[in-house]
């Protein structure tokens, strides 16, 4: 019964958004730490290097705000998530709080080398993405169970896709893998895929998908990312950063030109949902419900 009620809410949200023009988020991303020690610098976590932990009370207020906006899918993010604490509270308490607030599905992402620490926390997350840069990161995940992989493909690691895909195929404890392309934020342009490289990578992922490899990205969503000529619906997901900034889309500066060079595959997936592509809709429901 609960699943049917949730499905009904999401269906009514879609009807109002698709046919009535209502722009309210269905998903929220709340960052509880900031800063990053990685060198890839492809995401918003890395554009602000200062390290901070958001207080528990502020996180609670963020969750209330997101829920009131209409979001029922929640991502709790932070590179230092396993280190987060506020008094006696640990990160596991954040996920328990999200449950209490009524979010349907709560997800997060951890680095491959933090996965052991994450397992020891016993946090109640529905979806756990483990970030890998290539096959070397995968080798520390032999005991992984019930989680999924996440990989950002750039000019340096595009040759790692094949061995990573075979690792996923052979590892029964991995649910699936999701792919993003590198978004060339300032100072990271050298890691961007060329147009031909991007096409080669995305076509290979479509081929893997059609051959039955466990890839979260839908074919329709990947085709959108192949051309980047699709209507953006990024307001579906709002973002709240560690310093309290609230943004209705994934980047602060919409005039930066990053949307035209977007590597965040979720943008392509959201557009495919609004185009009512069945494979995309089923892929999303499979992850979240």
Short mmCIF file of C-alpha atoms in Angstrom, two decimals:
data_model
loop_
_atom_site.label_atom_id
_atom_site.label_comp_id
_atom_site.label_asym_id
_atom_site.label_seq_id
_atom_site.Cartn_x
_atom_site.Cartn_y
_atom_site.Cartn_z
CA UNK A 1 0.00 0.00 0.00
CA UNK A 2 2.81 2.42 0.86
CA UNK A 3 4.48 1.76 -2.49
CA UNK A 4 1.21 2.46 -4.33
CA UNK A 5 0.73 5.74 -2.45
CA UNK A 6 4.25 6.82 -3.31
CA UNK A 7 3.80 5.87 -6.94
CA UNK A 8 0.54 7.86 -7.01
CA UNK A 9 2.31 10.94 -5.58
CA UNK A 10 5.04 10.73 -8.19
CA UNK A 11 2.51 10.18 -10.96
CA UNK A 12 0.48 13.22 -9.90
CA UNK A 13 3.70 15.24 -9.62
CA UNK A 14 4.55 14.26 -13.19
CA UNK A 15 1.09 15.14 -14.53
CA UNK A 16 1.21 18.60 -12.94
CA UNK A 17 4.77 19.20 -14.14
CA UNK A 18 4.42 17.78 -17.65
CA UNK A 19 0.96 19.04 -18.55
CA UNK A 20 0.25 21.93 -16.16
CA UNK A 21 3.65 23.62 -16.10
CA UNK A 22 4.16 23.29 -12.34
CA UNK A 23 7.85 23.64 -11.44
CA UNK A 24 8.49 22.08 -8.05
CA UNK A 25 11.37 19.69 -7.29
CA UNK A 26 10.82 15.98 -6.87
CA UNK A 27 14.39 15.38 -5.73
CA UNK A 28 16.74 17.32 -3.44
CA UNK A 29 20.49 17.12 -2.96
CA UNK A 30 21.70 18.30 0.46
CA UNK A 31 25.44 18.70 0.99
CA UNK A 32 26.45 18.20 4.61
CA UNK A 33 30.20 18.64 4.09
CA UNK A 34 32.21 20.69 1.63
CA UNK A 35 35.71 20.60 0.20
CA UNK A 36 37.37 17.71 -1.56
CA UNK A 37 40.87 16.25 -1.67
CA UNK A 38 40.43 14.75 -5.15
CA UNK A 39 42.28 16.04 -8.19
CA UNK A 40 39.49 15.45 -10.71
CA UNK A 41 37.57 18.64 -9.78
CA UNK A 42 34.61 17.89 -12.02
CA UNK A 43 31.83 18.75 -9.59
CA UNK A 44 30.52 21.53 -7.38
CA UNK A 45 32.08 19.98 -4.27
CA UNK A 46 35.48 20.79 -5.67
CA UNK A 47 34.81 24.35 -6.71
CA UNK A 48 34.89 25.37 -3.04
CA UNK A 49 37.94 23.95 -1.37
CA UNK A 50 37.24 24.99 2.23
CA UNK A 51 36.21 22.09 4.45
CA UNK A 52 33.15 22.42 6.67
CA UNK A 53 30.61 20.23 8.44
CA UNK A 54 27.03 21.49 8.46
CA UNK A 55 25.41 21.38 11.96
CA UNK A 56 22.71 18.79 12.60
CA UNK A 57 20.04 21.41 13.31
CA UNK A 58 20.78 23.17 10.02
CA UNK A 59 20.48 19.85 8.18
CA UNK A 60 17.11 19.26 9.82
CA UNK A 61 15.95 22.69 8.62
CA UNK A 62 17.19 21.90 5.10
CA UNK A 63 15.23 18.65 5.04
CA UNK A 64 12.07 20.42 6.19
CA UNK A 65 12.52 22.99 3.42
CA UNK A 66 13.04 20.32 0.76
CA UNK A 67 10.03 18.31 1.88
CA UNK A 68 7.84 21.42 1.90
CA UNK A 69 8.98 22.18 -1.66
CA UNK A 70 7.58 18.80 -2.70
CA UNK A 71 10.75 16.73 -2.91
CA UNK A 72 10.35 13.11 -1.84
CA UNK A 73 13.64 11.74 -3.17
CA UNK A 74 16.71 12.82 -1.22
CA UNK A 75 20.45 12.65 -1.82
CA UNK A 76 22.70 13.33 1.18
CA UNK A 77 26.15 14.23 -0.08
CA UNK A 78 29.60 15.17 1.18
CA UNK A 79 33.09 13.95 0.40
CA UNK A 80 33.82 13.66 4.11
CA UNK A 81 30.47 12.09 4.94
CA UNK A 82 31.94 9.22 6.95
CA UNK A 83 33.78 11.78 9.11
CA UNK A 84 30.77 14.03 9.69
CA UNK A 85 29.75 14.52 13.32
CA UNK A 86 27.99 17.08 15.49
CA UNK A 87 28.27 16.32 19.19
CA UNK A 88 27.01 12.77 19.61
CA UNK A 89 25.44 12.75 16.14
CA UNK A 90 27.09 10.82 13.31
CA UNK A 91 26.17 10.65 9.65
CA UNK A 92 23.94 7.66 10.38
CA UNK A 93 21.68 10.01 12.34
CA UNK A 94 21.20 12.19 9.25
CA UNK A 95 19.77 9.24 7.35
CA UNK A 96 17.53 8.30 10.28
CA UNK A 97 16.29 11.89 10.37
CA UNK A 98 15.47 11.77 6.65
CA UNK A 99 13.35 8.67 7.31
CA UNK A 100 11.50 10.47 10.08
CA UNK A 101 10.81 13.40 7.77
CA UNK A 102 9.05 11.07 5.33
CA UNK A 103 11.32 10.98 2.27
CA UNK A 104 10.53 8.02 0.04
CA UNK A 105 14.09 7.18 -0.95
CA UNK A 106 17.40 8.36 0.52
CA UNK A 107 20.66 7.94 -1.36
CA UNK A 108 24.29 8.94 -0.99
CA UNK A 109 27.70 8.58 -2.56
CA UNK A 110 30.99 7.52 -0.98
CA UNK A 111 34.49 7.20 -2.36
CA UNK A 112 35.70 3.67 -3.03
CA UNK A 113 38.35 3.89 -0.31
CA UNK A 114 35.74 5.08 2.22
CA UNK A 115 33.35 2.21 1.54
CA UNK A 116 34.66 0.10 4.43
CA UNK A 117 34.08 2.98 6.86
CA UNK A 118 30.62 3.49 5.38
CA UNK A 119 29.70 -0.17 5.94
CA UNK A 120 30.72 0.09 9.60
CA UNK A 121 28.35 3.05 10.09
CA UNK A 122 25.25 0.96 9.29
CA UNK A 123 23.46 4.03 7.96
CA UNK A 124 19.96 3.44 6.60
CA UNK A 125 20.29 4.46 2.94
CA UNK A 126 18.19 3.03 0.12
CA UNK A 127 20.74 3.66 -2.60
CA UNK A 128 24.51 3.82 -2.12
CA UNK A 129 26.73 4.91 -5.01
CA UNK A 130 30.43 4.13 -4.69
CA UNK A 131 32.58 6.48 -6.74
CA UNK A 132 35.41 4.89 -8.75
CA UNK A 133 37.90 6.44 -11.11
CA UNK A 134 38.94 3.16 -12.72
CA UNK A 135 39.71 -0.49 -12.14
CA UNK A 136 42.27 0.22 -9.39
CA UNK A 137 39.51 1.69 -7.20
CA UNK A 138 37.33 -1.35 -7.91
CA UNK A 139 39.92 -3.72 -6.47
CA UNK A 140 39.19 -2.55 -2.94
CA UNK A 141 35.49 -3.40 -3.35
CA UNK A 142 35.62 -7.19 -3.50
CA UNK A 143 33.34 -7.43 -0.42
CA UNK A 144 30.84 -4.89 -1.74
CA UNK A 145 27.20 -5.92 -1.36
CA UNK A 146 23.95 -4.17 -2.27
CA UNK A 147 25.58 -0.97 -3.51
CA UNK A 148 26.20 0.48 -6.98
CA UNK A 149 29.17 2.05 -8.71
CA UNK A 150 29.45 5.55 -10.12
CA UNK A 151 32.10 6.68 -12.59
CA UNK A 152 32.86 10.04 -14.16
CA UNK A 153 34.52 9.48 -17.52
CA UNK A 154 37.19 11.94 -18.58
CA UNK A 155 40.08 12.13 -21.03
CA UNK A 156 42.37 10.33 -18.58
CA UNK A 157 40.25 7.33 -17.60
CA UNK A 158 38.10 6.62 -20.66
CA UNK A 159 40.21 3.52 -21.33
CA UNK A 160 39.13 2.13 -17.95
CA UNK A 161 35.49 1.60 -18.96
CA UNK A 162 35.99 -1.92 -20.34
CA UNK A 163 37.72 -3.41 -17.26
CA UNK A 164 35.29 -1.64 -14.91
CA UNK A 165 32.34 -3.04 -16.86
CA UNK A 166 33.76 -6.56 -16.59
CA UNK A 167 34.27 -6.06 -12.86
CA UNK A 168 30.60 -5.12 -12.51
CA UNK A 169 29.49 -8.06 -14.66
CA UNK A 170 31.44 -10.56 -12.56
CA UNK A 171 30.64 -9.06 -9.14
CA UNK A 172 27.22 -10.26 -7.97
CA UNK A 173 27.20 -7.86 -5.01
CA UNK A 174 27.05 -4.78 -7.26
CA UNK A 175 23.58 -3.64 -8.26
CA UNK A 176 24.57 -1.52 -11.25
CA UNK A 177 26.81 1.30 -12.42
CA UNK A 178 25.97 4.88 -13.43
CA UNK A 179 28.09 7.07 -15.67
CA UNK A 180 28.64 10.82 -15.98
CA UNK A 181 30.91 12.63 -18.41
CA UNK A 182 33.42 15.19 -17.19
CA UNK A 183 31.98 18.70 -16.95
CA UNK A 184 34.82 21.15 -17.73
CA UNK A 185 34.57 23.60 -14.86
CA UNK A 186 37.26 26.29 -14.86
CA UNK A 187 40.69 24.76 -14.36
CA UNK A 188 39.65 21.27 -15.47
CA UNK A 189 39.30 21.80 -19.20
CA UNK A 190 42.20 19.45 -20.00
CA UNK A 191 40.19 16.51 -18.63
CA UNK A 192 37.22 17.11 -20.92
CA UNK A 193 36.45 14.55 -23.59
CA UNK A 194 36.71 15.77 -27.16
CA UNK A 195 33.54 15.55 -29.23
CA UNK A 196 34.75 12.37 -30.92
CA UNK A 197 35.86 10.82 -27.61
CA UNK A 198 32.51 11.66 -26.02
CA UNK A 199 30.68 10.04 -28.90
CA UNK A 200 32.85 6.94 -28.70
CA UNK A 201 32.32 6.60 -24.95
CA UNK A 202 28.55 7.08 -25.03
CA UNK A 203 28.05 4.73 -27.97
CA UNK A 204 30.06 2.08 -26.14
CA UNK A 205 27.86 2.51 -23.05
CA UNK A 206 24.72 2.13 -25.17
CA UNK A 207 26.20 -1.05 -26.62
CA UNK A 208 27.00 -2.40 -23.13
CA UNK A 209 23.47 -1.55 -22.01
CA UNK A 210 21.88 -3.34 -24.94
CA UNK A 211 24.03 -6.39 -24.26
CA UNK A 212 22.59 -6.64 -20.77
CA UNK A 213 25.32 -5.06 -18.66
CA UNK A 214 23.96 -3.51 -15.47
CA UNK A 215 24.08 0.20 -16.38
CA UNK A 216 21.70 2.58 -14.62
CA UNK A 217 21.69 5.15 -17.46
CA UNK A 218 18.88 4.56 -19.93
CA UNK A 219 19.51 4.38 -23.67
CA UNK A 220 17.25 7.40 -24.22
CA UNK A 221 19.15 9.38 -21.59
CA UNK A 222 22.52 8.43 -23.07
CA UNK A 223 21.35 9.49 -26.53
CA UNK A 224 20.51 12.90 -25.09
CA UNK A 225 24.03 13.16 -23.67
CA UNK A 226 25.45 12.19 -27.04
CA UNK A 227 24.22 15.37 -28.70
CA UNK A 228 23.45 17.61 -25.68
CA UNK A 229 20.65 19.06 -27.79
CA UNK A 230 17.79 18.51 -25.42
CA UNK A 231 15.53 20.68 -23.32
CA UNK A 232 16.80 21.05 -19.75
CA UNK A 233 14.46 20.27 -16.87
CA UNK A 234 17.09 20.59 -14.15
CA UNK A 235 14.61 22.28 -11.78
CA UNK A 236 13.37 18.74 -11.04
CA UNK A 237 16.22 18.58 -8.53
CA UNK A 238 17.20 21.42 -6.18
CA UNK A 239 20.51 21.73 -4.35
CA UNK A 240 21.42 22.98 -0.87
CA UNK A 241 25.10 23.50 -0.17
CA UNK A 242 27.11 23.24 3.01
CA UNK A 243 27.29 27.02 3.41
CA UNK A 244 23.48 27.29 3.23
CA UNK A 245 23.17 28.40 -0.40
CA UNK A 246 20.03 27.12 -2.09
CA UNK A 247 20.00 26.61 -5.84
CA UNK A 248 17.19 25.40 -8.12
CA UNK A 249 19.77 23.72 -10.37
CA UNK A 250 23.15 22.04 -10.08
CA UNK A 251 25.34 25.08 -10.83
CA UNK A 252 25.29 28.61 -9.45
CA UNK A 253 26.36 30.49 -12.57
CA UNK A 254 23.93 29.72 -15.38
CA UNK A 255 25.86 32.09 -17.65
CA UNK A 256 29.09 30.08 -17.33
CA UNK A 257 28.38 27.99 -20.42
CA UNK A 258 28.53 24.73 -18.49
CA UNK A 259 24.98 23.71 -19.46
CA UNK A 260 26.09 23.54 -23.10
CA UNK A 261 28.99 21.28 -22.05
CA UNK A 262 27.09 19.34 -19.40
CA UNK A 263 28.41 15.98 -18.31
CA UNK A 264 25.79 15.27 -15.65
CA UNK A 265 23.85 12.42 -17.19
CA UNK A 266 20.88 13.04 -14.93
CA UNK A 267 20.09 16.08 -17.09
CA UNK A 268 19.66 13.79 -20.07
CA UNK A 269 17.63 11.34 -18.00
CA UNK A 270 15.28 14.07 -16.75
CA UNK A 271 14.68 15.29 -20.28
CA UNK A 272 13.92 11.72 -21.40
CA UNK A 273 11.41 11.37 -18.56
CA UNK A 274 9.56 14.46 -19.80
CA UNK A 275 9.65 13.00 -23.31
CA UNK A 276 7.94 9.97 -21.73
CA UNK A 277 10.64 7.49 -22.77
CA UNK A 278 9.62 4.14 -21.20
CA UNK A 279 13.13 2.84 -20.60
CA UNK A 280 14.07 5.99 -18.68
CA UNK A 281 10.94 5.96 -16.55
CA UNK A 282 11.41 2.29 -15.68
CA UNK A 283 15.11 2.84 -14.89
CA UNK A 284 14.28 5.67 -12.49
CA UNK A 285 11.55 3.74 -10.72
CA UNK A 286 13.85 0.74 -10.47
CA UNK A 287 16.40 2.78 -8.55
CA UNK A 288 14.05 4.69 -6.28
CA UNK A 289 11.06 2.42 -5.56
#
